[in-house]
Amino acid sequence: MTNFNRSTLPDSVRSNGATPNPWWANAVVYQIYPRSFQDSNGDGIGDLKGITSRLDYLADLGVDVLWLSPVYKSPQDDNGYDISDYQDIDPLFGTLEDMDELLAEAHKRGLKIVMDLVVNHTSDEHAWFQASRDKNDPHADWYWWRPAKPGHEPGAPGAEPNQWGSYFGGSAWEYDPKRGEYFFHQYSKKQPDLNWENPEVRKAVYKMMNWWMDRGIDGFRMDVITQISKTVDKNGRLPGEDGSEIADLPVGEEGYSSPFPFCSNGPRLDEFLAEMRREVFEGREGYINVGEAPGVTPDRNEFITDPAHKELDMLFLFDHVGIDQEGSKWNTVPFEVKNLRASLAAQQEAVRNAGWASLFFCNHDQPRVVSRWGNDSDRGSRELSAKAFGMLLHMHRGTPYIYEGEELGMTNAHFTKLEQYRDLEALNGYRQRVEEAKCQSSESMMAALALIGRDNARTPMQWDASKYAGFTAPDAPVEPWISVNPNHVEINAAEEFDDPESVYTFYKKLIAMRHNSATIAAGEWHLLAADDEQVYAFTRVDGDDTILVAVNLTDRSAALPSDVAELLSDGVNESQVLLSTYDAMHSVKSIAHGELARWEGVVIQL
């Protein structure tokens, strides 16, 4: 088990309800998107050796766990989330030996490695799927195969088993001439859904997971794991299928109905997750398992992450990152503090008595928070708003996740042309909505892509001001797989590393506070100023220790909410200011005037 250079959370402070407290109760996780982190061989794509070369940077930052987006063998249709061999490394990223070296070097530095696991679906090039194309093969029922709708020519338009659409655009059914049937895919047509109803599928998945755990990894982050259980009628038919007892939803503006309500948080989810726990994790120590949880509410999160139920340690919920979307993902609406507060408060309240929260704003599927909800128009605004959102997130109760470059205040890509994008979801979404369904204008769709498109998070890590931002050598024979953000000249790790006022230094302080304060890591969370339009405030309490957090999440000054002002009625001195997005003196003066400056956040010892 990896040893950490940080204090252990005392059992006198309750975390998720387990006794003793789990090792990760005051940990911080850092997500690496391997193809964009560090290229070691000049081919324009990041790799495992590149990650190993940057471990000292990550250890200095102070994080505890590194989560790697998929590095398994893959056709890379969805950047590795389409896996063709779970037990091999894609040559783009290196070899199994490179993975072993990364594990060993990370563990030397007290860093754990968590691998991204995608088992709701595989690649259509996986051996399991290729075998399942034969109806007489033992793998025939490992995926969701269905015949054409009765009375229709197989493969012809309208012959699909039901009207479900893929989240990546187009039908969720793909016809396979070899088998003469359709297979179901919630995502890309090269990502067929596994049939978890089949116990042989589950056994194969658990065997593979044990193989990795035995190899020395420290756990899994499981992609869309809450979609492994589908809703079917008593005869195994999906909603909307011919003869099904379950009605489908109406068709939407893109010409399809949504499978989401029937494929998320399904009826056998708890059973499958508990079985996974027994078959893979029971009897092991020092691991962490995290599930990406489409369709899961805060209340369900409490149940699944309650250690008494022996399912998962924590989940990623998505209600808070949908607050600026209405209907379609691509129909964006303005950010409002009250909406973010309502979502995060619901998540915090749900795990007050048991279970645990994952804290994140950014990841490989989300844009950069400083561009999405902050202000990246100039250096001052960018740095202040990056610190404000960082403070807000890390002062909540739960486990914070930092996405590569978030600690530098990296921004969206600000692409202006469709050809600059690489993401399958973005390109398919544009074709589906603008060119085929004609339900959104080109201008509106391009604006939405620029704000919330996934490629905003996938531009190369900005290490220095050189030609390719230090991601690959300036004289590399191949350009990076996606354009480097031009602002890397100003925003980069080399520039920020030794700057005491930088976003990077601010994040180091946030991480250290969680490591060293039981109150911040796991103390009670109490909301203040529930209706304020600008300030998000709360307290963290452990016995007699109370910490106040108040953050102005707008670009203009804000009056202190009355209940915050009441807590501070005796005044505040600089020694009480544990952290400020400005400095202690500035925040003391602001509070004396009954206000917070734009993007001013402050953590105060009461």
Coordinates of C-alpha atoms in Angstrom, one line a residue:
M1 CA 0.0 0.0 0.0
T2 CA 1.3 3.4 -0.9
N3 CA 2.4 5.6 2.0
F4 CA 1.3 9.3 1.9
N5 CA 3.2 12.3 3.2
R6 CA 0.1 13.7 4.9
S7 CA -1.9 13.3 8.1
T8 CA -4.5 10.6 8.5
L9 CA -8.0 11.8 9.2
P10 CA -8.7 10.9 12.8
D11 CA -11.7 8.6 13.4
S12 CA -13.1 11.2 15.8
V13 CA -14.2 13.0 12.6
R14 CA -16.8 11.0 10.7
S15 CA -16.3 10.8 6.9
N16 CA -18.5 8.4 4.9
G17 CA -19.7 6.3 7.8
A18 CA -17.0 3.7 7.7
T19 CA -14.8 2.9 10.7
P20 CA -11.9 3.5 10.5
N21 CA -12.1 6.4 8.1
P22 CA -11.0 5.4 4.5
W23 CA -7.5 6.6 3.5
W24 CA -9.0 8.7 0.8
A25 CA -11.2 10.8 3.2
N26 CA -8.7 13.8 2.9
A27 CA -7.2 12.9 -0.4
V28 CA -7.1 14.9 -3.7
V29 CA -7.3 13.3 -7.1
Y30 CA -5.7 14.6 -10.3
Q31 CA -7.1 13.5 -13.6
I32 CA -4.7 13.0 -16.5
Y33 CA -5.9 12.9 -20.1
P34 CA -2.9 10.9 -21.4
R35 CA -3.0 12.0 -25.1
S36 CA -2.8 15.7 -24.0
F37 CA -0.5 15.5 -21.0
Q38 CA 3.1 14.9 -22.2
D39 CA 4.4 13.6 -25.5
S40 CA 7.8 11.9 -25.0
N41 CA 8.5 10.6 -28.5
G42 CA 7.5 13.5 -30.8
D43 CA 4.5 11.8 -32.4
G44 CA 2.1 14.6 -31.3
I45 CA 0.3 12.3 -28.8
G46 CA 0.9 12.1 -25.1
D47 CA 2.0 8.8 -23.6
L48 CA 2.9 6.9 -20.5
K49 CA 6.6 7.7 -20.5
G50 CA 5.5 11.4 -20.7
I51 CA 3.4 11.0 -17.6
T52 CA 6.2 9.3 -15.7
S53 CA 8.5 12.2 -16.6
R54 CA 6.1 14.6 -14.9
L55 CA 5.5 12.8 -11.7
D56 CA 7.7 15.1 -9.7
Y57 CA 5.5 18.1 -10.8
L58 CA 2.4 16.2 -9.5
A59 CA 4.1 15.2 -6.3
D60 CA 5.1 18.8 -5.7
L61 CA 1.5 20.0 -6.3
G62 CA 0.6 17.7 -3.4
V63 CA -2.1 15.5 -5.0
D64 CA -2.5 11.9 -3.8
V65 CA -4.1 10.0 -6.6
L66 CA -3.6 10.1 -10.4
W67 CA -6.6 9.0 -12.5
L68 CA -5.7 8.1 -16.1
S69 CA -8.2 8.4 -18.9
P70 CA -8.1 5.1 -20.9
V71 CA -4.8 3.9 -22.2
Y72 CA -6.0 0.4 -23.3
K73 CA -5.7 -0.8 -26.9
S74 CA -8.4 1.0 -28.9
P75 CA -9.3 2.1 -32.4
Q76 CA -9.5 5.6 -30.8
D77 CA -13.0 6.3 -32.2
D78 CA -13.9 8.1 -29.0
N79 CA -10.3 8.8 -27.8
G80 CA -9.8 5.5 -26.1
Y81 CA -13.3 5.1 -24.5
D82 CA -13.8 2.4 -27.1
I83 CA -11.7 -0.4 -25.8
S84 CA -10.7 -3.3 -28.1
D85 CA -8.4 -5.1 -25.6
Y86 CA -8.7 -4.5 -21.8
Q87 CA -5.4 -6.2 -21.0
D88 CA -3.0 -4.4 -23.3
I89 CA -1.8 -0.8 -23.7
D90 CA -2.5 1.0 -27.0
P91 CA 0.8 1.6 -28.9
L92 CA -0.1 5.3 -29.0
F93 CA 0.6 5.4 -25.3
G94 CA 3.4 2.8 -24.9
T95 CA 3.5 -0.7 -23.6
L96 CA 2.5 -2.8 -20.5
E97 CA 6.1 -2.4 -19.4
D98 CA 5.7 1.4 -19.6
M99 CA 2.6 1.1 -17.4
D100 CA 4.5 -1.0 -14.9
E101 CA 7.2 1.6 -14.8
L102 CA 4.7 4.4 -14.2
L103 CA 3.1 2.4 -11.4
A104 CA 6.5 1.8 -9.7
E105 CA 7.6 5.4 -10.1
A106 CA 4.3 6.8 -8.9
H107 CA 4.3 4.6 -5.8
K108 CA 7.8 5.7 -5.0
R109 CA 6.5 9.2 -4.7
G110 CA 3.5 8.3 -2.6
L111 CA 1.1 8.7 -5.6
K112 CA -1.6 6.1 -6.3
I113 CA -2.7 5.3 -9.9
V114 CA -6.4 4.8 -10.8
M115 CA -7.3 3.5 -14.3
D116 CA -10.4 4.5 -16.2
L117 CA -12.5 1.5 -16.9
V118 CA -15.2 1.4 -19.6
V119 CA -17.4 -1.7 -19.2
N120 CA -20.9 -0.4 -20.2
H121 CA -19.6 -0.9 -23.8
T122 CA -16.6 -2.1 -25.7
S123 CA -15.2 -1.3 -29.1
D124 CA -16.8 -3.1 -32.0
E125 CA -13.3 -4.3 -32.7
H126 CA -13.1 -6.2 -29.4
A127 CA -12.9 -9.9 -29.7
W128 CA -16.0 -10.4 -27.7
F129 CA -18.1 -8.3 -30.1
Q130 CA -16.6 -9.9 -33.2
A131 CA -17.5 -13.3 -31.8
S132 CA -21.0 -12.2 -30.9
R133 CA -21.7 -11.4 -34.6
D134 CA -22.2 -15.2 -35.0
K135 CA -25.5 -16.3 -33.5
N136 CA -24.1 -19.7 -32.7
D137 CA -21.0 -18.4 -30.8
P138 CA -21.0 -18.6 -27.0
H139 CA -20.6 -14.7 -27.1
A140 CA -23.8 -14.3 -29.1
D141 CA -25.7 -12.8 -26.2
W142 CA -22.9 -10.6 -24.8
Y143 CA -24.4 -7.5 -26.5
W144 CA -27.9 -6.1 -27.1
W145 CA -28.8 -7.7 -30.4
R146 CA -32.2 -7.3 -31.9
P147 CA -33.9 -8.3 -35.2
A148 CA -35.4 -5.7 -37.5
K149 CA -38.9 -4.4 -36.7
P150 CA -41.5 -6.9 -38.0
G151 CA -42.6 -6.1 -41.6
H152 CA -39.5 -4.1 -42.4
E153 CA -36.5 -4.9 -44.5
P154 CA -33.4 -5.4 -42.2
G155 CA -31.0 -2.5 -42.7
A156 CA -33.6 -0.3 -44.3
P157 CA -34.6 3.1 -42.8
G158 CA -37.3 2.6 -40.2
A159 CA -36.4 -1.0 -39.5
E160 CA -34.6 -0.3 -36.2
P161 CA -36.0 -2.2 -33.2
N162 CA -37.2 1.0 -31.6
Q163 CA -36.8 4.8 -32.1
W164 CA -33.9 5.4 -29.7
G165 CA -31.2 7.9 -30.7
S166 CA -27.5 7.9 -29.7
Y167 CA -26.2 10.6 -27.5
F168 CA -23.5 11.1 -30.1
G169 CA -26.1 11.7 -32.9
G170 CA -28.1 9.4 -35.2
S171 CA -29.8 6.2 -34.4
A172 CA -28.8 4.1 -31.3
W173 CA -29.1 1.0 -33.5
E174 CA -26.6 -0.2 -36.1
Y175 CA -27.3 -3.0 -38.6
D176 CA -24.7 -5.7 -38.9
P177 CA -25.1 -7.6 -42.2
K178 CA -23.1 -10.6 -41.0
R179 CA -25.5 -11.3 -38.1
G180 CA -28.5 -9.9 -39.9
E181 CA -29.5 -8.0 -36.8
Y182 CA -29.1 -4.6 -35.1
F183 CA -26.9 -3.9 -32.1
F184 CA -27.6 -1.2 -29.5
H185 CA -25.1 1.6 -28.7
Q186 CA -25.9 4.5 -26.5
Y187 CA -22.7 6.3 -27.7
S188 CA -20.8 5.8 -31.0
K189 CA -21.8 3.1 -33.4
K190 CA -18.3 1.7 -32.7
Q191 CA -19.2 1.4 -29.0
P192 CA -21.8 -1.4 -28.6
D193 CA -23.3 -1.8 -25.2
L194 CA -22.4 -5.0 -23.2
N195 CA -25.3 -7.1 -22.0
W196 CA -24.8 -7.1 -18.3
E197 CA -27.9 -9.3 -17.9
N198 CA -25.6 -12.2 -19.0
P199 CA -23.6 -13.5 -16.0
E200 CA -20.8 -14.6 -18.3
V201 CA -20.2 -11.0 -19.3
R202 CA -20.0 -10.0 -15.7
K203 CA -17.5 -12.8 -14.9
A204 CA -15.3 -11.8 -17.7
V205 CA -15.3 -8.2 -16.6
Y206 CA -14.4 -9.1 -13.0
K207 CA -11.7 -11.4 -14.1
M208 CA -10.1 -8.6 -16.2
M209 CA -10.5 -6.1 -13.3
N210 CA -8.7 -8.5 -10.9
W211 CA -5.9 -8.9 -13.4
W212 CA -5.2 -5.2 -13.2
M213 CA -5.6 -5.0 -9.5
D214 CA -3.1 -7.9 -9.1
R215 CA -0.7 -6.0 -11.4
G216 CA -0.6 -3.2 -8.8
I217 CA -3.0 -0.4 -9.8
D218 CA -4.9 1.3 -7.0
G219 CA -8.5 1.2 -8.3
F220 CA -10.8 2.2 -11.0
R221 CA -12.8 5.2 -12.2
M222 CA -15.7 3.5 -14.0
D223 CA -17.1 5.3 -17.0
V224 CA -20.9 5.6 -17.2
I225 CA -21.1 2.6 -14.8
T226 CA -24.7 3.5 -13.8
Q227 CA -25.8 2.6 -17.3
I228 CA -25.0 -1.1 -17.2
S229 CA -28.5 -2.1 -16.1
K230 CA -31.3 -1.5 -18.7
T231 CA -35.0 -1.4 -18.1
V232 CA -36.7 -4.4 -19.7
D233 CA -40.2 -6.0 -19.4
K234 CA -40.7 -9.4 -18.0
N235 CA -39.9 -11.0 -21.4
G236 CA -36.6 -9.1 -21.7
R237 CA -37.9 -6.6 -24.3
L238 CA -36.7 -3.0 -24.3
P239 CA -39.1 -0.1 -24.3
G240 CA -40.6 0.5 -27.7
E241 CA -39.6 -2.9 -29.1
D242 CA -42.3 -4.8 -30.9
G243 CA -44.5 -6.5 -28.2
S244 CA -42.8 -4.7 -25.3
E245 CA -45.0 -4.0 -22.3
I246 CA -43.0 -0.7 -21.7
A247 CA -43.9 2.3 -23.8
D248 CA -41.1 4.4 -25.3
L249 CA -40.8 8.2 -24.9
P250 CA -41.9 10.6 -27.6
V251 CA -39.5 11.4 -30.4
G252 CA -37.6 14.7 -29.9
E253 CA -36.4 17.5 -32.2
E254 CA -33.6 15.4 -33.7
G255 CA -36.0 12.7 -34.8
Y256 CA -35.3 10.1 -32.1
S257 CA -36.5 9.2 -28.6
S258 CA -34.0 9.0 -25.7
P259 CA -32.8 5.8 -24.2
F260 CA -31.4 7.7 -21.2
P261 CA -34.3 7.1 -18.7
F262 CA -34.4 3.4 -19.5
C263 CA -30.6 2.9 -19.4
S264 CA -29.5 5.0 -16.4
N265 CA -29.8 3.9 -12.8
G266 CA -31.5 0.7 -13.9
P267 CA -33.3 -1.9 -11.8
R268 CA -30.3 -4.3 -11.3
L269 CA -27.7 -1.6 -10.8
D270 CA -27.3 -2.2 -7.0
E271 CA -27.1 -5.9 -7.6
F272 CA -24.3 -5.6 -10.2
L273 CA -22.3 -3.1 -8.2
A274 CA -22.5 -5.2 -5.0
E275 CA -21.4 -8.3 -7.0
M276 CA -18.5 -6.3 -8.5
R277 CA -17.4 -5.3 -5.0
R278 CA -17.5 -8.9 -3.8
E279 CA -15.7 -10.4 -6.8
V280 CA -13.0 -7.7 -7.2
F281 CA -12.4 -5.5 -4.2
E282 CA -13.3 -7.5 -1.0
G283 CA -10.2 -8.5 0.9
R284 CA -8.0 -5.8 -0.8
E285 CA -6.7 -2.7 0.9
G286 CA -5.7 0.8 -0.2
Y287 CA -7.9 0.9 -3.3
I288 CA -10.6 3.4 -4.4
N289 CA -13.5 2.8 -6.8
V290 CA -15.3 5.7 -8.3
G291 CA -18.3 5.6 -10.7
E292 CA -19.4 8.1 -13.3
A293 CA -23.1 8.2 -12.6
P294 CA -25.5 9.5 -15.4
G295 CA -29.0 9.6 -14.2
V296 CA -28.2 9.2 -10.5
T297 CA -29.7 11.7 -8.0
P298 CA -28.0 12.9 -4.8
D299 CA -30.3 10.6 -2.7
R300 CA -29.3 7.5 -4.8
N301 CA -25.7 8.7 -4.4
E302 CA -26.1 8.4 -0.7
F303 CA -27.3 4.8 -1.0
I304 CA -24.7 3.6 -3.4
T305 CA -21.7 5.2 -1.6
D306 CA -22.9 4.2 1.9
P307 CA -20.3 1.7 3.0
A308 CA -23.0 -0.4 4.6
H309 CA -24.2 -1.3 1.1
K310 CA -20.8 -2.3 -0.2
E311 CA -21.1 -0.9 -3.7
L312 CA -18.9 2.1 -4.7
D313 CA -16.8 4.5 -2.7
M314 CA -18.0 7.6 -4.5
L315 CA -19.8 8.7 -7.7
F316 CA -19.6 11.6 -10.1
L317 CA -23.0 13.3 -10.3
F318 CA -23.9 15.7 -13.1
D319 CA -26.8 17.9 -12.1
H320 CA -24.4 20.8 -11.2
V321 CA -22.7 20.8 -14.6
G322 CA -26.0 20.9 -16.4
I323 CA -27.2 24.2 -14.8
D324 CA -26.3 26.2 -18.0
Q325 CA -28.1 23.8 -20.4
E326 CA -31.8 23.6 -21.1
G327 CA -33.2 20.7 -23.0
S328 CA -30.4 19.8 -25.4
K329 CA -26.8 19.9 -24.2
W330 CA -26.2 22.4 -27.0
N331 CA -28.9 24.9 -25.9
T332 CA -26.9 26.9 -23.3
V333 CA -28.3 29.5 -20.8
P334 CA -26.5 32.0 -18.6
F335 CA -24.8 30.9 -15.4
E336 CA -26.5 31.8 -12.2
V337 CA -25.0 31.4 -8.7
K338 CA -28.3 30.2 -7.2
N339 CA -28.6 27.3 -9.6
L340 CA -25.0 26.1 -8.8
R341 CA -25.7 26.5 -5.1
A342 CA -28.9 24.5 -5.3
S343 CA -27.3 21.6 -7.0
L344 CA -24.2 21.4 -4.9
A345 CA -26.2 21.9 -1.7
A346 CA -28.4 18.9 -2.6
Q347 CA -25.3 16.8 -3.1
Q348 CA -23.9 17.9 0.3
E349 CA -27.1 17.4 2.2
A350 CA -27.7 13.9 0.8
V351 CA -24.4 12.5 2.3
R352 CA -24.7 14.3 5.6
N353 CA -25.3 11.0 7.5
A354 CA -23.6 8.4 5.2
G355 CA -21.9 8.2 1.8
W356 CA -19.5 10.6 0.2
A357 CA -19.4 13.3 -2.4
S358 CA -17.1 13.7 -5.4
L359 CA -16.2 17.4 -6.0
F360 CA -15.5 18.5 -9.6
F361 CA -16.1 21.2 -12.1
C362 CA -13.8 20.1 -14.9
N363 CA -12.9 16.8 -16.5
H364 CA -12.2 15.4 -20.0
D365 CA -16.0 15.8 -20.9
Q366 CA -16.5 19.3 -19.4
P367 CA -15.1 22.7 -20.5
R368 CA -12.7 24.8 -18.5
V369 CA -14.6 26.3 -15.6
V370 CA -12.8 29.6 -15.8
S371 CA -14.2 30.1 -19.3
R372 CA -17.6 28.5 -18.7
W373 CA -18.6 30.3 -15.5
G374 CA -15.7 32.6 -14.7
N375 CA -14.1 35.4 -16.8
D376 CA -11.0 34.7 -19.0
S377 CA -11.0 37.9 -20.9
D378 CA -7.9 39.4 -19.1
R379 CA -5.3 38.1 -16.8
G380 CA -6.6 39.7 -13.6
S381 CA -10.2 38.4 -14.1
R382 CA -9.0 34.9 -15.2
E383 CA -6.7 34.4 -12.2
L384 CA -9.3 35.7 -9.7
S385 CA -12.2 33.7 -11.1
A386 CA -10.0 30.6 -11.4
K387 CA -9.1 31.0 -7.7
A388 CA -12.7 31.7 -6.7
F389 CA -14.1 28.5 -8.3
G390 CA -11.1 26.5 -7.0
M391 CA -11.8 27.8 -3.5
L392 CA -15.5 27.1 -3.7
L393 CA -15.0 23.5 -4.8
H394 CA -12.2 22.5 -2.5
M395 CA -13.8 23.9 0.6
H396 CA -16.8 21.5 0.3
R397 CA -17.0 18.2 2.0
G398 CA -15.9 15.3 -0.2
T399 CA -13.0 14.4 -2.4
P400 CA -11.9 17.1 -4.8
Y401 CA -10.8 16.2 -8.4
I402 CA -8.5 18.4 -10.3
Y403 CA -8.4 18.1 -14.1
E404 CA -5.0 18.6 -15.7
G405 CA -4.3 22.3 -16.2
E406 CA -7.1 23.4 -13.9
E407 CA -4.4 24.2 -11.3
L408 CA -2.9 26.7 -13.8
G409 CA -6.2 28.4 -14.7
M410 CA -6.1 26.9 -18.3
T411 CA -9.0 28.2 -20.4
N412 CA -11.2 27.0 -23.2
A413 CA -9.7 26.6 -26.7
H414 CA -11.7 29.4 -28.2
F415 CA -11.9 27.6 -31.5
T416 CA -13.9 29.4 -34.3
K417 CA -14.0 26.7 -37.1
L418 CA -15.5 23.3 -37.1
E419 CA -12.4 21.8 -38.6
Q420 CA -10.4 22.7 -35.4
Y421 CA -12.5 20.2 -33.4
R422 CA -11.5 16.5 -33.0
D423 CA -14.3 15.3 -30.7
L424 CA -16.7 12.8 -32.1
E425 CA -19.6 14.2 -30.0
A426 CA -19.0 17.7 -31.3
L427 CA -18.7 16.8 -35.0
N428 CA -21.7 14.4 -34.9
G429 CA -23.7 16.9 -32.9
Y430 CA -23.1 19.6 -35.5
R431 CA -24.1 17.3 -38.4
Q432 CA -27.1 16.0 -36.6
R433 CA -28.5 19.3 -35.4
V434 CA -27.4 21.8 -38.0
E435 CA -27.2 19.8 -41.2
E436 CA -29.7 17.0 -40.8
A437 CA -32.4 17.8 -38.3
K438 CA -31.9 21.6 -38.9
C439 CA -33.1 22.3 -35.3
Q440 CA -30.2 24.6 -34.5
S441 CA -28.4 27.3 -36.5
S442 CA -24.7 27.0 -37.4
E443 CA -23.9 30.2 -35.4
S444 CA -25.7 28.9 -32.3
M445 CA -24.1 25.5 -32.5
M446 CA -20.6 26.9 -32.9
A447 CA -21.2 29.2 -29.9
A448 CA -22.2 26.2 -27.9
L449 CA -19.2 24.2 -29.0
A450 CA -16.9 27.1 -28.0
L451 CA -18.5 27.3 -24.6
I452 CA -19.1 23.6 -23.5
G453 CA -17.6 21.4 -26.2
R454 CA -15.4 18.6 -24.8
D455 CA -12.3 19.6 -26.9
N456 CA -12.0 22.7 -24.7
A457 CA -10.5 20.4 -22.0
R458 CA -8.4 18.4 -24.4
T459 CA -5.9 20.9 -25.7
P460 CA -2.3 20.0 -24.7
M461 CA -1.1 20.7 -21.1
Q462 CA 0.6 24.0 -21.0
W463 CA 4.0 23.4 -19.5
D464 CA 6.0 26.4 -20.8
A465 CA 6.0 29.2 -23.4
S466 CA 7.7 27.2 -26.1
K467 CA 6.2 26.5 -29.5
Y468 CA 4.1 23.5 -28.4
A469 CA 3.8 24.6 -24.8
G470 CA 6.3 21.9 -23.7
F471 CA 3.8 19.2 -24.5
T472 CA 6.1 18.1 -27.3
A473 CA 9.5 19.3 -28.4
P474 CA 9.5 22.6 -30.4
D475 CA 11.2 20.9 -33.3
A476 CA 9.0 17.7 -33.2
P477 CA 8.3 16.3 -36.6
V478 CA 4.6 16.1 -36.0
E479 CA 2.3 18.8 -34.6
P480 CA 0.1 17.9 -31.6
W481 CA -3.0 15.9 -32.3
I482 CA -5.1 19.0 -31.4
S483 CA -4.0 22.6 -31.5
V484 CA -2.2 24.1 -28.5
N485 CA -4.0 27.1 -27.0
P486 CA -2.2 30.2 -28.1
N487 CA -2.5 31.6 -24.6
H488 CA 0.1 29.1 -23.4
V489 CA 2.7 31.9 -23.7
E490 CA 1.1 33.5 -20.6
I491 CA -0.6 30.5 -18.9
N492 CA 1.9 27.7 -18.2
A493 CA 3.4 25.8 -15.4
A494 CA 6.9 27.3 -15.7
E495 CA 5.5 30.8 -15.4
E496 CA 3.4 29.9 -12.3
F497 CA 5.5 27.4 -10.4
D498 CA 7.5 29.9 -8.3
D499 CA 5.0 32.8 -8.4
P500 CA 3.5 33.1 -4.9
E501 CA 0.4 34.8 -6.4
S502 CA -0.3 32.3 -9.2
V503 CA -3.3 30.0 -9.6
Y504 CA -0.9 27.0 -9.2
T505 CA 0.4 28.3 -5.8
F506 CA -3.2 28.9 -4.8
Y507 CA -4.1 25.2 -5.6
K508 CA -1.1 24.0 -3.6
K509 CA -2.6 25.8 -0.6
L510 CA -6.0 24.3 -1.2
I511 CA -4.6 20.8 -1.3
A512 CA -2.5 21.4 1.8
M513 CA -5.5 22.7 3.7
R514 CA -7.5 19.6 3.0
H515 CA -4.6 17.4 4.1
N516 CA -4.0 19.2 7.3
S517 CA -7.5 20.2 8.4
A518 CA -10.0 17.6 9.5
T519 CA -12.7 20.3 9.5
I520 CA -12.2 21.0 5.8
A521 CA -11.8 17.3 4.9
A522 CA -14.8 15.9 6.6
G523 CA -16.4 18.4 9.0
E524 CA -20.1 19.2 8.9
W525 CA -21.3 21.4 6.0
H526 CA -23.9 24.1 6.6
L527 CA -25.3 26.4 4.0
L528 CA -25.6 30.1 4.5
A529 CA -27.3 32.8 2.4
A530 CA -29.4 30.3 0.4
D531 CA -31.0 33.0 -1.8
D532 CA -28.1 35.3 -2.5
E533 CA -27.6 36.2 -6.2
Q534 CA -23.8 36.6 -6.0
V535 CA -22.3 35.1 -2.9
Y536 CA -22.0 31.4 -2.2
A537 CA -21.3 30.9 1.5
F538 CA -21.3 28.0 4.0
T539 CA -19.5 26.9 7.2
R540 CA -17.5 23.8 8.0
V541 CA -17.7 22.6 11.6
D542 CA -15.9 20.0 13.6
G543 CA -16.7 20.3 17.3
D544 CA -15.6 23.7 18.5
D545 CA -13.8 24.4 15.2
T546 CA -15.8 26.5 12.7
I547 CA -14.6 27.8 9.4
L548 CA -16.5 30.2 7.2
V549 CA -16.3 30.1 3.4
A550 CA -17.8 33.0 1.4
V551 CA -17.1 33.4 -2.4
N552 CA -18.4 36.1 -4.7
L553 CA -18.9 34.3 -8.0
T554 CA -19.6 37.4 -10.1
D555 CA -17.6 40.0 -11.9
R556 CA -18.9 42.8 -9.7
S557 CA -18.7 43.6 -6.0
A558 CA -21.3 42.1 -3.7
A559 CA -22.7 43.0 -0.4
L560 CA -22.1 40.5 2.4
P561 CA -25.2 38.4 2.9
S562 CA -26.8 39.3 6.3
D563 CA -26.2 35.9 7.9
V564 CA -22.5 36.0 6.9
A565 CA -22.2 39.6 8.2
E566 CA -23.8 38.5 11.4
L567 CA -21.1 35.8 11.9
L568 CA -18.5 38.5 11.3
S569 CA -20.1 41.2 13.4
D570 CA -17.1 41.3 15.8
G571 CA -14.8 42.0 12.9
V572 CA -12.0 40.0 11.3
N573 CA -8.3 40.3 11.6
E574 CA -5.7 39.0 9.2
S575 CA -4.7 36.1 11.3
Q576 CA -8.2 34.7 10.9
V577 CA -8.0 34.7 7.1
L578 CA -6.8 31.2 6.2
L579 CA -7.0 31.9 2.4
S580 CA -8.2 34.7 0.1
T581 CA -8.4 35.0 -3.7
Y582 CA -6.8 38.4 -3.1
D583 CA -4.8 38.6 0.1
A584 CA -5.7 38.6 3.8
M585 CA -5.4 42.4 4.2
H586 CA -7.7 43.0 1.2
S587 CA -10.3 40.6 2.5
V588 CA -10.2 42.2 6.0
K589 CA -10.9 45.6 4.4
S590 CA -13.6 44.2 2.2
I591 CA -15.4 42.7 5.2
A592 CA -15.1 45.9 7.2
H593 CA -16.9 47.6 4.4
G594 CA -19.6 44.9 4.4
E595 CA -18.8 43.6 0.9
L596 CA -16.7 41.2 -1.2
A597 CA -14.9 42.5 -4.3
R598 CA -15.4 40.8 -7.7
W599 CA -14.4 37.2 -7.5
E600 CA -13.3 37.6 -3.9
G601 CA -13.4 34.5 -1.9
V602 CA -12.3 34.1 1.7
V603 CA -11.8 31.3 4.2
I604 CA -12.1 32.6 7.8
Q605 CA -11.4 30.9 11.1
L606 CA -14.2 31.8 13.4

